[in-house]
mmCIF file of C-alpha atoms in Angstrom:
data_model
loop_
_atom_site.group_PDB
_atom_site.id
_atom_site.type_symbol
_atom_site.label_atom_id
_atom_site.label_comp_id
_atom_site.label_asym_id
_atom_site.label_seq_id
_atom_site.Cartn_x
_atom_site.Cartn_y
_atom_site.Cartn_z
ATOM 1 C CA UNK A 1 -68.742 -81.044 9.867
ATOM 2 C CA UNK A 2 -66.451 -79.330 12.371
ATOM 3 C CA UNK A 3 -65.741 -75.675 11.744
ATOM 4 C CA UNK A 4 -62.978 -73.120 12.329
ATOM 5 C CA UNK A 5 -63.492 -69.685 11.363
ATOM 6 C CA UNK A 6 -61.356 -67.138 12.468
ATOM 7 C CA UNK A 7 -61.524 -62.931 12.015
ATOM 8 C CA UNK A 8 -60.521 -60.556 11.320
ATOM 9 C CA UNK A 9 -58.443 -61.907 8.097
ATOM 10 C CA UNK A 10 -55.980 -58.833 8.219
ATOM 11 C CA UNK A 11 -55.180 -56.624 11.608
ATOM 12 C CA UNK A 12 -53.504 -53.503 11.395
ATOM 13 C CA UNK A 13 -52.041 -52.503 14.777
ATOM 14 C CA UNK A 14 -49.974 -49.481 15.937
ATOM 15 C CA UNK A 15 -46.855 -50.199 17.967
ATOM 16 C CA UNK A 16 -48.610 -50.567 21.811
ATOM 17 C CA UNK A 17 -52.195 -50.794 20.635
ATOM 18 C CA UNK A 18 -53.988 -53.536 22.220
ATOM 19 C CA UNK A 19 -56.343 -55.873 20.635
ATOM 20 C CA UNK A 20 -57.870 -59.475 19.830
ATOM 21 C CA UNK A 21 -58.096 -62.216 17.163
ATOM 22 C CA UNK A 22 -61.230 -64.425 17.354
ATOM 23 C CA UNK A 23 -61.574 -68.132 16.453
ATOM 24 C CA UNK A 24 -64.934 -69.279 16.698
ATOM 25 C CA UNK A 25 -65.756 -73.249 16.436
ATOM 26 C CA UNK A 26 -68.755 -75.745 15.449
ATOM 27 C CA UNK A 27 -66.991 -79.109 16.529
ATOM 28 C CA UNK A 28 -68.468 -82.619 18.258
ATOM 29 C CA UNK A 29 -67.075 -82.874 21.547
ATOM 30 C CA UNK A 30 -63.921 -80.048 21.893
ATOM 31 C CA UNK A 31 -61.245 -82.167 23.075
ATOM 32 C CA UNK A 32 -58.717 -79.165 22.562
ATOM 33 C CA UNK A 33 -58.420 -75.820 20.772
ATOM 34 C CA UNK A 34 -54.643 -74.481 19.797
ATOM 35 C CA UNK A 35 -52.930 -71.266 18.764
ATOM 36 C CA UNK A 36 -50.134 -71.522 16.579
ATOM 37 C CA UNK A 37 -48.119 -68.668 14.901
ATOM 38 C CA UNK A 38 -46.854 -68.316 11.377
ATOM 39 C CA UNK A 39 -44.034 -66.206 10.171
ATOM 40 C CA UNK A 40 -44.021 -65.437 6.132
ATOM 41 C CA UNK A 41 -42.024 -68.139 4.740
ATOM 42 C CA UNK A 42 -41.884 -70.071 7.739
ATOM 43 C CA UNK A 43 -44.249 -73.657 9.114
ATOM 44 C CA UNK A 44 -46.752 -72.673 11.998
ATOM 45 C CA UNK A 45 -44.944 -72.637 15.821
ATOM 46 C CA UNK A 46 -46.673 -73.913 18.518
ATOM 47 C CA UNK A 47 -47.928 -71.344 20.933
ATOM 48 C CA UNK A 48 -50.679 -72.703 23.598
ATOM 49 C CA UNK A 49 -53.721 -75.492 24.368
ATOM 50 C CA UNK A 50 -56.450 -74.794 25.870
ATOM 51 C CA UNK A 51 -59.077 -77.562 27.177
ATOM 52 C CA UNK A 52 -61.869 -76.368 29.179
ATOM 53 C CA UNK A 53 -63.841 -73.470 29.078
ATOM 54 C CA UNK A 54 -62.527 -70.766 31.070
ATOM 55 C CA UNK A 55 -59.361 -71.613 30.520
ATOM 56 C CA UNK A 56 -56.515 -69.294 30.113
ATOM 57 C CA UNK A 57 -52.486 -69.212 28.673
ATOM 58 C CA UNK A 58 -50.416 -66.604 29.041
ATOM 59 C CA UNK A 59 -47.223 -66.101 26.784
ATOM 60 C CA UNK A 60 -45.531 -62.559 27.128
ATOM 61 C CA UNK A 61 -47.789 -60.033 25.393
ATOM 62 C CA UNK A 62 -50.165 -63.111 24.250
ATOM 63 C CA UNK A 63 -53.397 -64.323 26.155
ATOM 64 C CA UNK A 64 -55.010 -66.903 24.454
ATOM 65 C CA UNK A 65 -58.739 -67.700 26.700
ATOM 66 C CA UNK A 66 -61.541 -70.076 25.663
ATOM 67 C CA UNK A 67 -65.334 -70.065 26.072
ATOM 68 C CA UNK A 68 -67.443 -72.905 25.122
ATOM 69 C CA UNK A 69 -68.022 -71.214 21.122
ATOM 70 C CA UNK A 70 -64.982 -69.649 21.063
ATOM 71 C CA UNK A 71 -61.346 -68.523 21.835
ATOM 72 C CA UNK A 72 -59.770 -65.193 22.101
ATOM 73 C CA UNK A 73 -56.015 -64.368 21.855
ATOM 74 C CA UNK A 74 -55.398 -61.510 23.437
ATOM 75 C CA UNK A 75 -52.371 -59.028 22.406
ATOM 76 C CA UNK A 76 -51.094 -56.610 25.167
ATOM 77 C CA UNK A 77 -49.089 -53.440 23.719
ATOM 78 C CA UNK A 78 -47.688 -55.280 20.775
ATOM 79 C CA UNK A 79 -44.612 -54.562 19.073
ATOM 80 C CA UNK A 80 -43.480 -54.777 15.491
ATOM 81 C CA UNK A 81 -42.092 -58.872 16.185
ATOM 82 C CA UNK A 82 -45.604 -60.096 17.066
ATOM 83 C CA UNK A 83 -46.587 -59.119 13.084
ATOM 84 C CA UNK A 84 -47.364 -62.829 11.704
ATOM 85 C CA UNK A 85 -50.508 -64.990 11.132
ATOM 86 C CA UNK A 86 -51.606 -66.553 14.033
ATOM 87 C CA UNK A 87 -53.437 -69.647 13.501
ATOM 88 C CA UNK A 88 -56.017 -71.970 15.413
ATOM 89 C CA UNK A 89 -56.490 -74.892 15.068
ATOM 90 C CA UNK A 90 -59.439 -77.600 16.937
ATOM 91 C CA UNK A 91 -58.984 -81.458 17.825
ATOM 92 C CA UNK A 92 -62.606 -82.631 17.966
ATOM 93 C CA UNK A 93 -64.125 -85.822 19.773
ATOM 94 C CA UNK A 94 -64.697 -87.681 16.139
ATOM 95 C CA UNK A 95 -61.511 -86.494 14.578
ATOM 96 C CA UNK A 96 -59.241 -89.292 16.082
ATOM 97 C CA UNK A 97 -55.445 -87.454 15.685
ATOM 98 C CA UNK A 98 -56.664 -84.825 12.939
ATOM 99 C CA UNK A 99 -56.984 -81.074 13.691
ATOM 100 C CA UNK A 100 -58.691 -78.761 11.903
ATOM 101 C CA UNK A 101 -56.949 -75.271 11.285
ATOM 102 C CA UNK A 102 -58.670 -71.679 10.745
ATOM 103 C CA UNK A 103 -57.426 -69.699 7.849
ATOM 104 C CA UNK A 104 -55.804 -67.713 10.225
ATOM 105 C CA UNK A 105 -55.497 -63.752 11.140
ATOM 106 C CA UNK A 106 -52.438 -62.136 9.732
ATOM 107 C CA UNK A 107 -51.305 -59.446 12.340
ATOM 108 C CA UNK A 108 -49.229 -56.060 11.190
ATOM 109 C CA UNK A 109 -47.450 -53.736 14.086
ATOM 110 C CA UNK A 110 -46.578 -50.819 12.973
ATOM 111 C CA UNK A 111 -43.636 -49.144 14.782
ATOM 112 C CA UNK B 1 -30.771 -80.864 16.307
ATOM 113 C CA UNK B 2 -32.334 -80.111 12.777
ATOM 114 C CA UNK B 3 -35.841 -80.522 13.565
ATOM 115 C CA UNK B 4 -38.265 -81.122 10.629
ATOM 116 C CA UNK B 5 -36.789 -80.578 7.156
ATOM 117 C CA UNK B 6 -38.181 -80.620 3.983
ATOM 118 C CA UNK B 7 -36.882 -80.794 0.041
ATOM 119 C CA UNK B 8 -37.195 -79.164 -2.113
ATOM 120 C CA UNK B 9 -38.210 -75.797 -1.297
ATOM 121 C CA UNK B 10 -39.680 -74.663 -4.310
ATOM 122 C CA UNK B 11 -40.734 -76.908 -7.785
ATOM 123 C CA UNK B 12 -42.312 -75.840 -10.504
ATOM 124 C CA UNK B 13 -44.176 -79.304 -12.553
ATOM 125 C CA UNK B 14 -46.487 -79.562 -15.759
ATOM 126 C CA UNK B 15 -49.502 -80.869 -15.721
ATOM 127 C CA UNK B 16 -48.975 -84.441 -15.338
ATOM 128 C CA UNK B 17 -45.829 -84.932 -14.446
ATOM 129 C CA UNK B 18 -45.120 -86.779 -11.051
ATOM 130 C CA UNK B 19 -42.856 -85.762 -8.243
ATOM 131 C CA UNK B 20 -42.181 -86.675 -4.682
ATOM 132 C CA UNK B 21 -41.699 -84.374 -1.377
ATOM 133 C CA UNK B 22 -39.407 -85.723 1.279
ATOM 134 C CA UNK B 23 -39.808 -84.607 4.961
ATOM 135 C CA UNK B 24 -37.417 -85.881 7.636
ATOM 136 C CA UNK B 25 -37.438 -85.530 11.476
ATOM 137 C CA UNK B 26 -34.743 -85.922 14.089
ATOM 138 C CA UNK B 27 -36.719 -86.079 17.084
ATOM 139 C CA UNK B 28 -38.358 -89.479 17.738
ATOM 140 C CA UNK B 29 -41.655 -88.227 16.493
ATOM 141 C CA UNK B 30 -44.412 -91.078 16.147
ATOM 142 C CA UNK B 31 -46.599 -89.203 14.014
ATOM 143 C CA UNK B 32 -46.011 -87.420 10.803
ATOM 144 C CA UNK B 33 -48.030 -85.314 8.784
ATOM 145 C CA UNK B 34 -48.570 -83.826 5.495
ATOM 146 C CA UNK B 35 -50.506 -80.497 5.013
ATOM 147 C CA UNK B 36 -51.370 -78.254 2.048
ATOM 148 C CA UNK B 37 -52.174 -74.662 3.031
ATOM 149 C CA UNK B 38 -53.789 -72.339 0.483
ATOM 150 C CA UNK B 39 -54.803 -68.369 0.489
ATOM 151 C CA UNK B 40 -58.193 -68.285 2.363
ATOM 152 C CA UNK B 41 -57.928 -72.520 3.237
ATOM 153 C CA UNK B 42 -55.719 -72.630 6.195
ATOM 154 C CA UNK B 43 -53.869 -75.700 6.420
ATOM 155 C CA UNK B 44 -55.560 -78.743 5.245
ATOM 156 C CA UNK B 45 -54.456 -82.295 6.259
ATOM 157 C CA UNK B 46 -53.702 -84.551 3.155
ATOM 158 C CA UNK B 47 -52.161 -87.768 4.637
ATOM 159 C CA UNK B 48 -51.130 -88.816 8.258
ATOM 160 C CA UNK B 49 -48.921 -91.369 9.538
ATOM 161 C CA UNK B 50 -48.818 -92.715 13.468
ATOM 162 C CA UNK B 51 -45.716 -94.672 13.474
ATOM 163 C CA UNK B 52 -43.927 -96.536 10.406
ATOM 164 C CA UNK B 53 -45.556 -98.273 8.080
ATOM 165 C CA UNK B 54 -48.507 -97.057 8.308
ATOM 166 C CA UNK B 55 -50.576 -94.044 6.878
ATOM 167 C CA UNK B 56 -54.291 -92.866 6.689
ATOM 168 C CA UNK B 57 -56.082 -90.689 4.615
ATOM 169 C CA UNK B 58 -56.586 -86.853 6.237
ATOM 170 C CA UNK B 59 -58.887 -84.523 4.661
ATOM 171 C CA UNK B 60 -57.676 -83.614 1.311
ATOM 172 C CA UNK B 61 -56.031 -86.920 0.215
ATOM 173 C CA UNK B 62 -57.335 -87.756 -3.349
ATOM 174 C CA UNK B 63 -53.949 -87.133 -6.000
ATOM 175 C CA UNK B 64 -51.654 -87.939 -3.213
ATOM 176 C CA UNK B 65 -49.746 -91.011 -2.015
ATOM 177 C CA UNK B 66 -47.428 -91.356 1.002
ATOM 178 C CA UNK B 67 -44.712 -93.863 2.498
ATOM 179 C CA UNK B 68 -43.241 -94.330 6.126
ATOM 180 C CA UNK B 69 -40.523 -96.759 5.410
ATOM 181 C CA UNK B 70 -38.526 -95.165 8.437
ATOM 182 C CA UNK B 71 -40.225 -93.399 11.470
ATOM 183 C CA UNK B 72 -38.073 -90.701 10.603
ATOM 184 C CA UNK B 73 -38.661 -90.175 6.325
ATOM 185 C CA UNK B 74 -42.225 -89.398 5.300
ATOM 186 C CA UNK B 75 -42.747 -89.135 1.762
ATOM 187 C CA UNK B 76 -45.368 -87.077 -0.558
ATOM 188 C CA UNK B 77 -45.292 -88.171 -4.517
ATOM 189 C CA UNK B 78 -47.857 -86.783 -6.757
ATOM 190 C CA UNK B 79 -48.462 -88.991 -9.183
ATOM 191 C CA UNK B 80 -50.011 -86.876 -12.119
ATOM 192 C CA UNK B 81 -49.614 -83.128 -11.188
ATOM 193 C CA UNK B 82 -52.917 -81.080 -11.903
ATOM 194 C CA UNK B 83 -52.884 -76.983 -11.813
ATOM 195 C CA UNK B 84 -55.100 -77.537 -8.865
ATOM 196 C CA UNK B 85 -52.320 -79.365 -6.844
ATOM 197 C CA UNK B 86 -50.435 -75.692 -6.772
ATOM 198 C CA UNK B 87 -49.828 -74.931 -3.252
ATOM 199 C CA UNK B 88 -47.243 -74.612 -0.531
ATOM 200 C CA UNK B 89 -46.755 -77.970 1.422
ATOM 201 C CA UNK B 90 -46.051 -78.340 4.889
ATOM 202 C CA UNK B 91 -44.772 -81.807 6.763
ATOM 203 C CA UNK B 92 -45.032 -81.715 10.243
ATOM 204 C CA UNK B 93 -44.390 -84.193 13.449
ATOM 205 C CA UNK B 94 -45.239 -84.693 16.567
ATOM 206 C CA UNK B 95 -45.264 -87.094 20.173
ATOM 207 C CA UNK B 96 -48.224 -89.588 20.241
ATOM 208 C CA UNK B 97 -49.283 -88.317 23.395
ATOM 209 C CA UNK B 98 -49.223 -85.102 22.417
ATOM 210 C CA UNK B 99 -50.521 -84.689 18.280
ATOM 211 C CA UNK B 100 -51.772 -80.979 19.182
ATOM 212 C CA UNK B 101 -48.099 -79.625 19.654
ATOM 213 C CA UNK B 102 -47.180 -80.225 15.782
ATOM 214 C CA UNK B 103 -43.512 -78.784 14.634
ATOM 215 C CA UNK B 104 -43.568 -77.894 11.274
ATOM 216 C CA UNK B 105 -41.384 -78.132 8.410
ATOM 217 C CA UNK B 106 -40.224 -74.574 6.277
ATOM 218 C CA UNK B 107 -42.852 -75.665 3.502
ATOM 219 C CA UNK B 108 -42.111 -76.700 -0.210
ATOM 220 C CA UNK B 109 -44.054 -74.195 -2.947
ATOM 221 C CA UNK B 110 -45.137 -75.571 -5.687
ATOM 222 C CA UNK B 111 -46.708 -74.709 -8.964
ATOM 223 C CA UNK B 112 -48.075 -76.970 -11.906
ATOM 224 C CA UNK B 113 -48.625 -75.200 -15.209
#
């Protein structure tokens, strides 16, 4: 059964403090891993795929990389507009047009 | 350019009561979807659709049933609400060639008592 599991669940930053969200994966046959972000009230917004191991996407403050078990997103001095839950999500080998989404990180900035 | 829509935005059913969810997108989208997401869950696919008139079962798809009459309307109904059915629903599209890049819908909450 494929797997997303991603931590922490809650991540308090300060306003310029740097940090990272994990998503770790058991899947058959990665054919993709994907970040999305959530705003409270809102549907998820597509931020980046990665394919391969060793991959990388940059977006602004946001790195997302990828290792064969698991993918960071990286945050560079965030600021208070990056607070939201970012989600990840898998497409595996087996799972024809299905992904399978993490229960996501929610991510406060504090000014 | 409205993107994905979704009505209502909030319902509150009793327990066996039926409703349906309507989702519509403006962009050519192929594939629709039709997620539940949960505290702790993450987003779980119920139903899926790759182009109209057809549909397939996702991972969470016993209580639901869904339509594609137009590639642009995809439709939820419950038929007999259960408490466990409480959740916020989310409808999403996307390209064929590219299902990973999914645009979501604001969501519709809903609670059964």
């Amino acid at each position: 059964e494929d797997q997303v599991t991603q931590s922490p669940e809650a991540l308090r930053l300060q306003e310029g403090e740097s940090s990272s969200l994990n998503c770790s994966y058991t899947v058959s046959g990665l054919r993709g891993l994907f970040w999305y972000r959530q705003d409270p009230g809102k549907g998820p917004e597509f931020l980046f795929t990665l394919y391969s191991a060793g991959e990388e996407k940059e977006k602004e403050r946001l790195k997302a990389t990828l290792t064969k078990k698991e993918s960071f997103l990286h945050i560079t001095a965030p600021k208070p507009e990056d607070s939201a839950t970012y989600l990840c999500a898998v497409q595996a080998g087996n799972a024809g047009n299905m992904l399978t989404f993490g229960g996501g990180t929610r991510l406060m900035v504090k000014p | 350019n409205a993107g994905v829509t979704q009505t209502p935005k909030f319902r509150v059913l009793k327990t066996g009561q039926s409703m349906t969810l309507l989702c519509a997108q403006d962009m050519n989208h192929e594939y629709m979807y039709w997620y539940r997401q949960d505290p702790g869950m993450g987003l779980r696919l119920i139903h899926y659709s790759v182009g109209e008139g057809t549909t397939a079962k996702g991972e969470v798809p016993d209580g639901y049933n869904v339509s594609r009459l137009k590639k642009q309307n995809f439709l939820l109904g419950l038929e007999s609400a259960a408490p466990s059915q409480t959740s916020v629903y989310f409808c999403a599209s996307s390209y064929l060639a590219r299902i990973y890049e999914q645009y979501f819908g604001p969501g519709t909450r809903l609670t059964v008592t």
